[in-house]
Coordinates of C-alpha atoms in Angstrom, one line a residue:
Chain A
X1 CA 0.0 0.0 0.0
X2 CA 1.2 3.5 -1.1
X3 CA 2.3 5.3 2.1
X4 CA 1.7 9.2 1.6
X5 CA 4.0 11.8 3.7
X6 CA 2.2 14.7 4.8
X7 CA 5.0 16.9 6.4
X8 CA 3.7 20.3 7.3
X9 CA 7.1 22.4 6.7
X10 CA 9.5 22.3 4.0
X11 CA 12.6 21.1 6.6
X12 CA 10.4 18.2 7.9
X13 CA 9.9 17.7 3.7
X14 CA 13.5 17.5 3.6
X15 CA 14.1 15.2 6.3
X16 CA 11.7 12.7 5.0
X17 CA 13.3 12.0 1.7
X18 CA 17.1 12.9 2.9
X19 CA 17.8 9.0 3.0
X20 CA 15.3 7.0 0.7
X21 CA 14.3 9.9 -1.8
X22 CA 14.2 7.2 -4.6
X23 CA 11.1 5.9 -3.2
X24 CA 9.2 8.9 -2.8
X25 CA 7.2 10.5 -5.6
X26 CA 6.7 14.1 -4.7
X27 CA 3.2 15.8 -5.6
X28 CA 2.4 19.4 -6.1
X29 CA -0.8 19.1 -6.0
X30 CA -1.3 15.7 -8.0
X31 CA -3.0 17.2 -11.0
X32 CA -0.3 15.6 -13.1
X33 CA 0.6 12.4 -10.7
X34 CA -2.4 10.9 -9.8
X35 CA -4.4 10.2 -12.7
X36 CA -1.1 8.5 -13.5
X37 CA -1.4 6.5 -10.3
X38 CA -4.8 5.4 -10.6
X39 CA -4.0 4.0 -14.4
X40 CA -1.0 2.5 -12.8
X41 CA 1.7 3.6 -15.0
X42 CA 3.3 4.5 -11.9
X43 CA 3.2 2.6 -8.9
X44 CA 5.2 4.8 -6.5
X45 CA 6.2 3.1 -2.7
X46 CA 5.2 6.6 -1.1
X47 CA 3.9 9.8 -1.9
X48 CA 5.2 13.0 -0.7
X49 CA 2.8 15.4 -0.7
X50 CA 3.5 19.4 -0.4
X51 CA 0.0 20.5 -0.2
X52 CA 0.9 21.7 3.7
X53 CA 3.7 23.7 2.8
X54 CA 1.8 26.6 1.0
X55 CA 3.3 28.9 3.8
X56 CA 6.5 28.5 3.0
X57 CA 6.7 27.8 -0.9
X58 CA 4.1 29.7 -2.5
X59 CA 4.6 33.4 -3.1
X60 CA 5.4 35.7 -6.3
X61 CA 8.0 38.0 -5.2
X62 CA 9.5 40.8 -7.2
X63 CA 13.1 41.5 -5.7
X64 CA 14.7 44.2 -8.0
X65 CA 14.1 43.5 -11.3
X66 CA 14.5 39.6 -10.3
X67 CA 10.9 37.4 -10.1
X68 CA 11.2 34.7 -8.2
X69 CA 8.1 31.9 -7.8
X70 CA 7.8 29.4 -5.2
X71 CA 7.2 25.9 -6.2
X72 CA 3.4 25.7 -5.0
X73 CA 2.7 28.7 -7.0
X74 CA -0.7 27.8 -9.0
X75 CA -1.4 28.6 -12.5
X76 CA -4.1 30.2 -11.6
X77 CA -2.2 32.3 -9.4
X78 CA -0.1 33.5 -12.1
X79 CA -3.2 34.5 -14.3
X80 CA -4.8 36.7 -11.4
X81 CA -1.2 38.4 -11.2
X82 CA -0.9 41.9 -12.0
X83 CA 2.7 41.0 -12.7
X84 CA 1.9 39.1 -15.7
X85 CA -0.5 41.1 -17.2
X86 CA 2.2 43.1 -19.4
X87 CA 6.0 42.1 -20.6
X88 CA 5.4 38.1 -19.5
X89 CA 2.0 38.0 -21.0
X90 CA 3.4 34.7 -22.4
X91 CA 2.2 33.1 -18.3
X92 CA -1.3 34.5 -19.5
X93 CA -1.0 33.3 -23.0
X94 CA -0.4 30.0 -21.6
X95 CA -2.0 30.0 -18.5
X96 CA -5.3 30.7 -20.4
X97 CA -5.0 27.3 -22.1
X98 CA -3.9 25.1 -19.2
X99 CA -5.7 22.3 -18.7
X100 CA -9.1 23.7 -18.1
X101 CA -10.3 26.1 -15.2
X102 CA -10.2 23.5 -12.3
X103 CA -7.0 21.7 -13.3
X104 CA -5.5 25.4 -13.2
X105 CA -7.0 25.8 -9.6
X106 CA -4.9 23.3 -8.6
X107 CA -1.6 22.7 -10.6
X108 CA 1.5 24.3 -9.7
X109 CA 4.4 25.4 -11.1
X110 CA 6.8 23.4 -9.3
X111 CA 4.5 20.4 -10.4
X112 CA 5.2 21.2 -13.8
X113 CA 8.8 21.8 -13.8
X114 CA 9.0 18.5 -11.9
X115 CA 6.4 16.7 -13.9
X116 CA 8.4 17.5 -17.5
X117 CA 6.2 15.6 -19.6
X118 CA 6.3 16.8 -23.1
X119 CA 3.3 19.1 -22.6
X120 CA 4.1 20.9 -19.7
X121 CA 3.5 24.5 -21.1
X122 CA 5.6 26.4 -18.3
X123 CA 8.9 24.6 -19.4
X124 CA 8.9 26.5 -22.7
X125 CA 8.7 30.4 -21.1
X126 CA 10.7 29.5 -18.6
X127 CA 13.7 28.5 -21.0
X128 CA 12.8 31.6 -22.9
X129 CA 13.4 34.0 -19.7
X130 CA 16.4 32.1 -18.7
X131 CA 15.7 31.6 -15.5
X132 CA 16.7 29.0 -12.7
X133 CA 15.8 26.4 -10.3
X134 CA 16.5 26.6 -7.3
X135 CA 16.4 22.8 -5.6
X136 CA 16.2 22.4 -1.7
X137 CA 18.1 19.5 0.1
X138 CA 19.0 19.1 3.8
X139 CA 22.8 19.6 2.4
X140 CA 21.6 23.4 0.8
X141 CA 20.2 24.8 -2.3
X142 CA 21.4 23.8 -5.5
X143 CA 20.8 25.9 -8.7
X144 CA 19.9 24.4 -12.2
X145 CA 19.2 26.2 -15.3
X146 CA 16.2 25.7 -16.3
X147 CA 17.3 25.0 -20.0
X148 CA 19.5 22.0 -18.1
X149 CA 16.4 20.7 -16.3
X150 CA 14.8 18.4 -18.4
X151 CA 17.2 15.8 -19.4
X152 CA 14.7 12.8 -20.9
X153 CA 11.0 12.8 -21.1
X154 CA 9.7 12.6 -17.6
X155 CA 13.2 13.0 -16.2
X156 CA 14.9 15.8 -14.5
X157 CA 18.0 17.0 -13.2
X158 CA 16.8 16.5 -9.5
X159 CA 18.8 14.2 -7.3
X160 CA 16.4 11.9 -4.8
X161 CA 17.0 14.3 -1.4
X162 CA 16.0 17.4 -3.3
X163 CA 12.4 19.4 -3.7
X164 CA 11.9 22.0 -6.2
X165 CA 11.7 25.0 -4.1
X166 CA 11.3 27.8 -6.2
X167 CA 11.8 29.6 -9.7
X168 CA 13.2 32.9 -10.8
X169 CA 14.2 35.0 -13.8
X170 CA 15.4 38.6 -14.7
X171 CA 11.5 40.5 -15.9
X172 CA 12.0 41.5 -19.1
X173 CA 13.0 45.2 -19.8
X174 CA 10.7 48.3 -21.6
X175 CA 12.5 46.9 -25.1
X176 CA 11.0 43.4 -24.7
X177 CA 8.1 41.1 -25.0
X178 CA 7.4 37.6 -24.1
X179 CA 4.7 35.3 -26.4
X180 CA 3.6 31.9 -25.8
X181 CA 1.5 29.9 -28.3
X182 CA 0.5 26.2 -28.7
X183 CA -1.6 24.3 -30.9
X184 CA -4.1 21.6 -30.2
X185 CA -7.3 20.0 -31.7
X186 CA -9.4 22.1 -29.4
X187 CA -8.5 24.7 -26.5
X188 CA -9.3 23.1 -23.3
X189 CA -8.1 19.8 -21.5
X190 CA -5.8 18.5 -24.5
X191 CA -2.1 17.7 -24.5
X192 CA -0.7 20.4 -26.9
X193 CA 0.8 19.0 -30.8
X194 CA 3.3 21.9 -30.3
X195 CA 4.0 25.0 -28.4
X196 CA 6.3 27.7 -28.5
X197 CA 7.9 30.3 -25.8
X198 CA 9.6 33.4 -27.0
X199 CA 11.4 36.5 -25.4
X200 CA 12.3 39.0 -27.9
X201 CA 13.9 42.2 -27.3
X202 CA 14.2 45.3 -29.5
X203 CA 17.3 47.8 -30.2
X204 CA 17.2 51.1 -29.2
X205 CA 15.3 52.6 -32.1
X206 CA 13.2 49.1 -32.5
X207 CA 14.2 48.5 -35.8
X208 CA 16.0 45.5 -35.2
X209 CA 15.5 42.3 -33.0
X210 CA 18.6 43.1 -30.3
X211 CA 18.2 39.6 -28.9
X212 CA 15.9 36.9 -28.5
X213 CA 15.6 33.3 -27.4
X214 CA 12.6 30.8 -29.0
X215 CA 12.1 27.8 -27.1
X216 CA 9.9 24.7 -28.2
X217 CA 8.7 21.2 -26.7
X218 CA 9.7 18.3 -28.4
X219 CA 12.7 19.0 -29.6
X220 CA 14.5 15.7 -30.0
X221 CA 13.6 12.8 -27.5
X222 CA 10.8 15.2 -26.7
X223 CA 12.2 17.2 -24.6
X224 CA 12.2 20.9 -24.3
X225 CA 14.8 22.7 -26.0
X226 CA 16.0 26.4 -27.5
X227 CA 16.7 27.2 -31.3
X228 CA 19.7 28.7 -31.1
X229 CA 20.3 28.7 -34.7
X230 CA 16.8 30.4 -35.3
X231 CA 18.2 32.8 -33.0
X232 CA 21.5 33.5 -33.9
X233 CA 20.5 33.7 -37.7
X234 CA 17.4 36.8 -36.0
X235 CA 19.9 38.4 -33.4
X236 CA 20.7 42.0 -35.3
X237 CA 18.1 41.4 -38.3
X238 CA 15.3 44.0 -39.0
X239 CA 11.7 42.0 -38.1
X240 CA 10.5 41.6 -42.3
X241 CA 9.1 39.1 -44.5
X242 CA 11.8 38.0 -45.9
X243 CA 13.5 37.4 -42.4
X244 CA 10.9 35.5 -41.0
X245 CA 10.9 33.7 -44.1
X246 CA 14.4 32.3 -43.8
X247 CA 14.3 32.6 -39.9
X248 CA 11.1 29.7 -40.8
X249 CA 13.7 27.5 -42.8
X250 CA 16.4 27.6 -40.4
X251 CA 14.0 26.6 -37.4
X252 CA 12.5 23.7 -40.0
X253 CA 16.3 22.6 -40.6
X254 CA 16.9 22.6 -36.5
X255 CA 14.5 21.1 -34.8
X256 CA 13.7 17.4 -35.0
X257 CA 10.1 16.9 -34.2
X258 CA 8.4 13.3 -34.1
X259 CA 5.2 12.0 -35.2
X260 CA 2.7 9.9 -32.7
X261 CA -0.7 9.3 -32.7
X262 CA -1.8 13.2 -32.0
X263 CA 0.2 14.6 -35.1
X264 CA 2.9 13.6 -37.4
X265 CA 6.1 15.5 -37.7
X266 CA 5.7 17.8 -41.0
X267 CA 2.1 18.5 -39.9
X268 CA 4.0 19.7 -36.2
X269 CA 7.0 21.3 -38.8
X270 CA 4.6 23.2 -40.9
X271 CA 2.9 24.7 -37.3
X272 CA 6.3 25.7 -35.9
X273 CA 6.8 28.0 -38.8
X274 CA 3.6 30.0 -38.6
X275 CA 3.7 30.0 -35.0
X276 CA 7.5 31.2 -35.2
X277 CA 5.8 34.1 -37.6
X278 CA 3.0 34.7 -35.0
X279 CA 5.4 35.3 -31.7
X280 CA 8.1 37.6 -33.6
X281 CA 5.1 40.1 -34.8
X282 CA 3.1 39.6 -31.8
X283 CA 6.7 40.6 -29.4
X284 CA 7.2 43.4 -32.2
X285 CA 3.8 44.7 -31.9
X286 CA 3.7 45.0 -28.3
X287 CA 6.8 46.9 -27.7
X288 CA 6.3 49.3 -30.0
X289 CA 2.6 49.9 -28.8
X290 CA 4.1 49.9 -25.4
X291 CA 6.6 52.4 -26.6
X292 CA 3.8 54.8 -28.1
X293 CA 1.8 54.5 -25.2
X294 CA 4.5 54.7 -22.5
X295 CA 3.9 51.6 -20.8
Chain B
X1 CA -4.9 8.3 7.7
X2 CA -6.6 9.8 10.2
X3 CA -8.1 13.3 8.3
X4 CA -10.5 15.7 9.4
X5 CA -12.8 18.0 7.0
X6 CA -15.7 20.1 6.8
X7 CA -18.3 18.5 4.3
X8 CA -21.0 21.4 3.2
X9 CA -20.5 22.9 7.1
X10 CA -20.4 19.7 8.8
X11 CA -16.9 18.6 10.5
X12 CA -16.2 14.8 9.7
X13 CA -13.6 13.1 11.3
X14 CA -12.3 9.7 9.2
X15 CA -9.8 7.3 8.7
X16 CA -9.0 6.9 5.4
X17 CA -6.4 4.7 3.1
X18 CA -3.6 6.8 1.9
X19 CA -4.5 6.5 -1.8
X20 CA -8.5 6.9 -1.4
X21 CA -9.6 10.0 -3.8
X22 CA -11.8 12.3 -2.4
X23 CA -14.7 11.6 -4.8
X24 CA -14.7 8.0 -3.6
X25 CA -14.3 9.1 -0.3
X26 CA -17.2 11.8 -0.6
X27 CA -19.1 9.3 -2.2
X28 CA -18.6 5.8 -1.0
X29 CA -17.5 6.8 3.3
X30 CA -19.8 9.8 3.2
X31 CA -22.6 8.5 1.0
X32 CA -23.1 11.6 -1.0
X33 CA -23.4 10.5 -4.6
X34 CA -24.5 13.7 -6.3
X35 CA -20.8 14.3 -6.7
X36 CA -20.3 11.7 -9.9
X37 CA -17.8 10.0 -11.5
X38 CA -17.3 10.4 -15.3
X39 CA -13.8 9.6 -16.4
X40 CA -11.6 9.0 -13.6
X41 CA -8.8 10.5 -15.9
X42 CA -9.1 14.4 -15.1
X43 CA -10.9 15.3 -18.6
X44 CA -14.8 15.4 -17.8
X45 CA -15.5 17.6 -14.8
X46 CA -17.9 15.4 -13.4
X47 CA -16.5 15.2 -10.1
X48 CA -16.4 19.2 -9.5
X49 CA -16.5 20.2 -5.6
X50 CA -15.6 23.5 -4.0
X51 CA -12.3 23.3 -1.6
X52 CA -12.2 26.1 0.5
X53 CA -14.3 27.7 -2.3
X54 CA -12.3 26.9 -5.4
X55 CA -13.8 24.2 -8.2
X56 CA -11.6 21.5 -8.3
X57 CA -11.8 17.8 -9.9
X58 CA -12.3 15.5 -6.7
X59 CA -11.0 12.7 -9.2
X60 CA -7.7 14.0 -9.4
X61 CA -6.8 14.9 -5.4
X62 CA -6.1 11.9 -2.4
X63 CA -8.8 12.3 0.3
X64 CA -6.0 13.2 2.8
X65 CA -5.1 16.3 0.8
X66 CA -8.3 17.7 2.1
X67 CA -7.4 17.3 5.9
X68 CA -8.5 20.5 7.4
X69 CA -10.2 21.9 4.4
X70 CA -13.2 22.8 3.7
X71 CA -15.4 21.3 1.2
X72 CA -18.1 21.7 -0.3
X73 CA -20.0 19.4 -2.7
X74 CA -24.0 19.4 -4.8
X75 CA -25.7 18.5 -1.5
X76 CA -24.3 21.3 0.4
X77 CA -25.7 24.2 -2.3
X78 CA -29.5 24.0 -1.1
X79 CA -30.3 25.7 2.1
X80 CA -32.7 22.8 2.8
X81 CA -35.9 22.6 0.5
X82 CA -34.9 25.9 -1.2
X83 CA -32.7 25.3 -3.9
X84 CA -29.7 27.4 -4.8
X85 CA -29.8 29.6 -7.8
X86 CA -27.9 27.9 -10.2
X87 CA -30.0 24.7 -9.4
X88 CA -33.6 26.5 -10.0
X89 CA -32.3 28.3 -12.9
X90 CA -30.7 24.5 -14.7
X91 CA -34.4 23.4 -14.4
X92 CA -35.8 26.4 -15.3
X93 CA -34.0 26.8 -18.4
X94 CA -33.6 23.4 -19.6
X95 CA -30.1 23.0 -18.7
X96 CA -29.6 19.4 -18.8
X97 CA -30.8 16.3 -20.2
X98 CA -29.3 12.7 -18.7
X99 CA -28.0 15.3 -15.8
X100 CA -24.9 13.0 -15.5
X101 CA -22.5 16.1 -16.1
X102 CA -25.0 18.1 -13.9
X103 CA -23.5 18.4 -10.7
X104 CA -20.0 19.3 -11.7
X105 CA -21.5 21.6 -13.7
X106 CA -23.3 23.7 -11.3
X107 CA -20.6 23.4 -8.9
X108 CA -18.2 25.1 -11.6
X109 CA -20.6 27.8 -12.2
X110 CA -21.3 28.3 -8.6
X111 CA -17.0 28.9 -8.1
X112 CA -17.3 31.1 -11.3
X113 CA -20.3 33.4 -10.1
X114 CA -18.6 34.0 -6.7
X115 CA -15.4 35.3 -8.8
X116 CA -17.3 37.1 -11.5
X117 CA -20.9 37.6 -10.8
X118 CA -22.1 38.4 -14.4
X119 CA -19.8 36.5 -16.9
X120 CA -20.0 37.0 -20.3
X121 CA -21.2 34.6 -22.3
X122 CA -17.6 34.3 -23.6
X123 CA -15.9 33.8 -19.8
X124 CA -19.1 31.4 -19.1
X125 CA -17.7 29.2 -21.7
X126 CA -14.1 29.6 -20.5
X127 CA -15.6 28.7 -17.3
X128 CA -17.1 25.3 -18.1
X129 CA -14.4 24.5 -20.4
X130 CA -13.5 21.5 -18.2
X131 CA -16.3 19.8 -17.9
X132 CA -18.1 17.7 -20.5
X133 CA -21.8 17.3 -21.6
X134 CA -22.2 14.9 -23.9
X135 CA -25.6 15.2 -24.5
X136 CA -24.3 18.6 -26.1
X137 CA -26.3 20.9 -24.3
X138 CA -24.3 23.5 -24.1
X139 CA -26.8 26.1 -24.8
X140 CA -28.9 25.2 -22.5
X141 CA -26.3 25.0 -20.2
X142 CA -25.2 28.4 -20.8
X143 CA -28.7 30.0 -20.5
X144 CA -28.8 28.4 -17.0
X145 CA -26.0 30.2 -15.9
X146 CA -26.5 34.1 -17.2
X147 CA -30.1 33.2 -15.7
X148 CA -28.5 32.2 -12.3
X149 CA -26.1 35.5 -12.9
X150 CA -28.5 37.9 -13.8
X151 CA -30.9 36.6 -11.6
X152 CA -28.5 37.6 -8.3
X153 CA -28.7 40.8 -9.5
X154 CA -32.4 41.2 -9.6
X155 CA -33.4 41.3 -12.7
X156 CA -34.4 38.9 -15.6
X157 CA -33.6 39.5 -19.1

């Protein structure tokens, strides 16, 4: 019988799995987890649920110009943010589309980071915003990249004593944007063919795309990943057709999407590219509205 | 487990296995089946309750996770013989046919209207986005709900 830990604060948390953290599963919430449990693709020894340590691990903090997110932060949190409601409109973009209304109620981010099944929308804008993970352990925090987090489908760089504690990033500047799109056969409860995070910031006199950094599930053994040759080839271009054009053919020679049951690889290809298309204007758009305006 | 909760205002004390969900808890220790069981996968919304307030699917939490929570389920929207709302207004207006989905869908609305007390027809449809009807009566379903919205604030269309 499946033992389930209810520790009440995060050093308890750590206690429990210092010694045998490869038999615990650890649950957000269980959004992801325990449909999985009950169709027994995972039979975990014992649970490790965080559902008591809201005190401690979920806030949104702004510190400087530095976000930082605890680890029982929900989705819907993020959407009834002020925060998000401007330069990281990609959480809103995405957050929108999550699940549906009750599974957003519920899931968190740290579940999601943790979870790192192909469709776990947060992945992608994280990667794009660069930011890091910062895992607890009785030994100390440890710091991963997010972009380093995912290592297989389902897998991440977590070692068994650890807990995802929280999440930060740098928020974007007055020059940048952040986008998030994903495509599925309808817009509620469905695992996503393909979705796409960008952050795309503009030079000085917004004529050319100063940086940017595109990031995509799927990529190769389905895991997240950045297109840094879609990137490199935009860095210092003027935002035109016939950029985006052969920004869409570099991205189509980088990434190595595969086919399943939901959709088969040119079909997720030929969505890249438009979507690709979508974010750049849609960044674009909003700085330089923000820019008239003087948000 | 030994959990304690508050079922529609009442405290229950319980022991329960580790692994029992709450929907089988609510329904099979407590014996309130109005809260249904569609999927058991997370997709049909069937299993809606309020904890502490908030719509979530009772399919997809362990009964423990509710320990010192609140809870509130189909049974616990009627103030006796007077139905809530939301209930008078689904019969009123049609707003279900097998009424399988039924309960999960008046419990979603009923989170929604305490967030947003006139939805548009556009955030009523985001609303129930996660829960299924497949007798595909939307419509109806929708009408229910602006009537329960618009009848809170006094007025009828």
């Amino acid at each position: 019988m499946t033992e389930v830990l209810m520790p009440n604060t995060l050093a308890e948390a750590l206690s429990m799995i210092s010694k045998d953290g490869h038999d615990v599963l650890i649950l957000g919430s269980g959004s992801d987890v325990i449909p999985r449990i009950r169709e027994r693709e995972i039979v975990p020894k014992k649970v490790l649920d965080l559902s008591g340590l809201g005190s401690e691990l979920n806030y949104i903090r702004i510190e400087g110009n530095v976000i930082r997110m605890g680890a029982l932060v929900t989705v819907r949190q993020i959407i009834d943010n002020e925060l998000f409601k401007g330069r990281l409109e990609a959480f809103l973009q995405a957050g929108r589309m999550f699940g549906g209304p009750q599974i957003r109620n519920m899931a968190t981010v740290g579940g999601n980071l943790g979870a790192a099944s192909s469709s776990e929308d947060l992945i992608p804008i994280f990667i794009a915003l660069d930011a890091k993970v910062k895992m607890a352990s009785i030994d100390g925090d440890r710091l991963v990249p997010v972009s380093k987090l995912v290592v297989a489908k389902r897998q991440i760089d977590r070692r068994p004593n650890e807990i995802i504690r929280e999440i930060y990033f740098e928020m974007p500047d007055d020059s940048s944007w952040t986008a998030f799109f994903k495509a599925g056969r309808r817009n509620s409860l469905i695992i996503d063919l393909i979705n796409m995070a960008m952050y795309l910031k503009l030079n000085i006199d917004g004529t050319k795309i100063e940086d940017i950094r595109i990031a995509l599930n799927r990529v190769r053994g389905k895991t997240p990943e950045r297109a840094y040759k879609t990137e490199e080839y935009l860095r210092g271009k003027r935002i035109e057709n016939e950029t985006i054009a052969r920004a869409q053919e570099v991205l189509d020679s980088e990434v190595q999407l595969s086919s399943d049951f939901r959709a088969s690889a040119e079909y997720r290809k030929s969505l890249d590219k438009v979507i690709l298309a979508r974010l750049i204007n849609n960044c674009r758009d909003r700085i330089v509205e923000g820019r008239r305006t003087g948000n | 487990m030994k959990i304690s909760v508050n079922v529609n205002g009442r405290n229950v004390d319980a022991d329960v296995e580790p692994r029992k969900l709450l929907v089988d808890f609510i329904r099979d220790d407590l014996h309130l089946t109005g809260t249904h069981v569609g999927c058991d996968t997370s997709s049909c919304g069937a299993c809606t309750v309020l904890l502490d307030g908030v719509a979530v699917k009772s399919c997809t939490m362990f009964a423990v996770q509710a320990n010192n929570r609140n809870i509130t389920t189909i049974e616990g929207l009627s103030k006796g013989d007077e139905l809530h709302r939301l209930q008078s207004a689904f019969i009123e207006e049609g707003g279900l046919q097998c009424g399988y989905c039924t309960p999960g869908m008046i419990m979603t609305s009923a989170w929604l209207l305490s967030n947003n007390a006139a939805p548009t027809e556009e955030e009523i449809r985001n609303g129930i986005s996660g829960n299924l009807c497949r007798c595909t009566g939307y419509d109806s379903i929708i009408r229910s709900i602006q009537k329960a919205s618009s009848d809170r604030r006094g007025g009828r269309k």
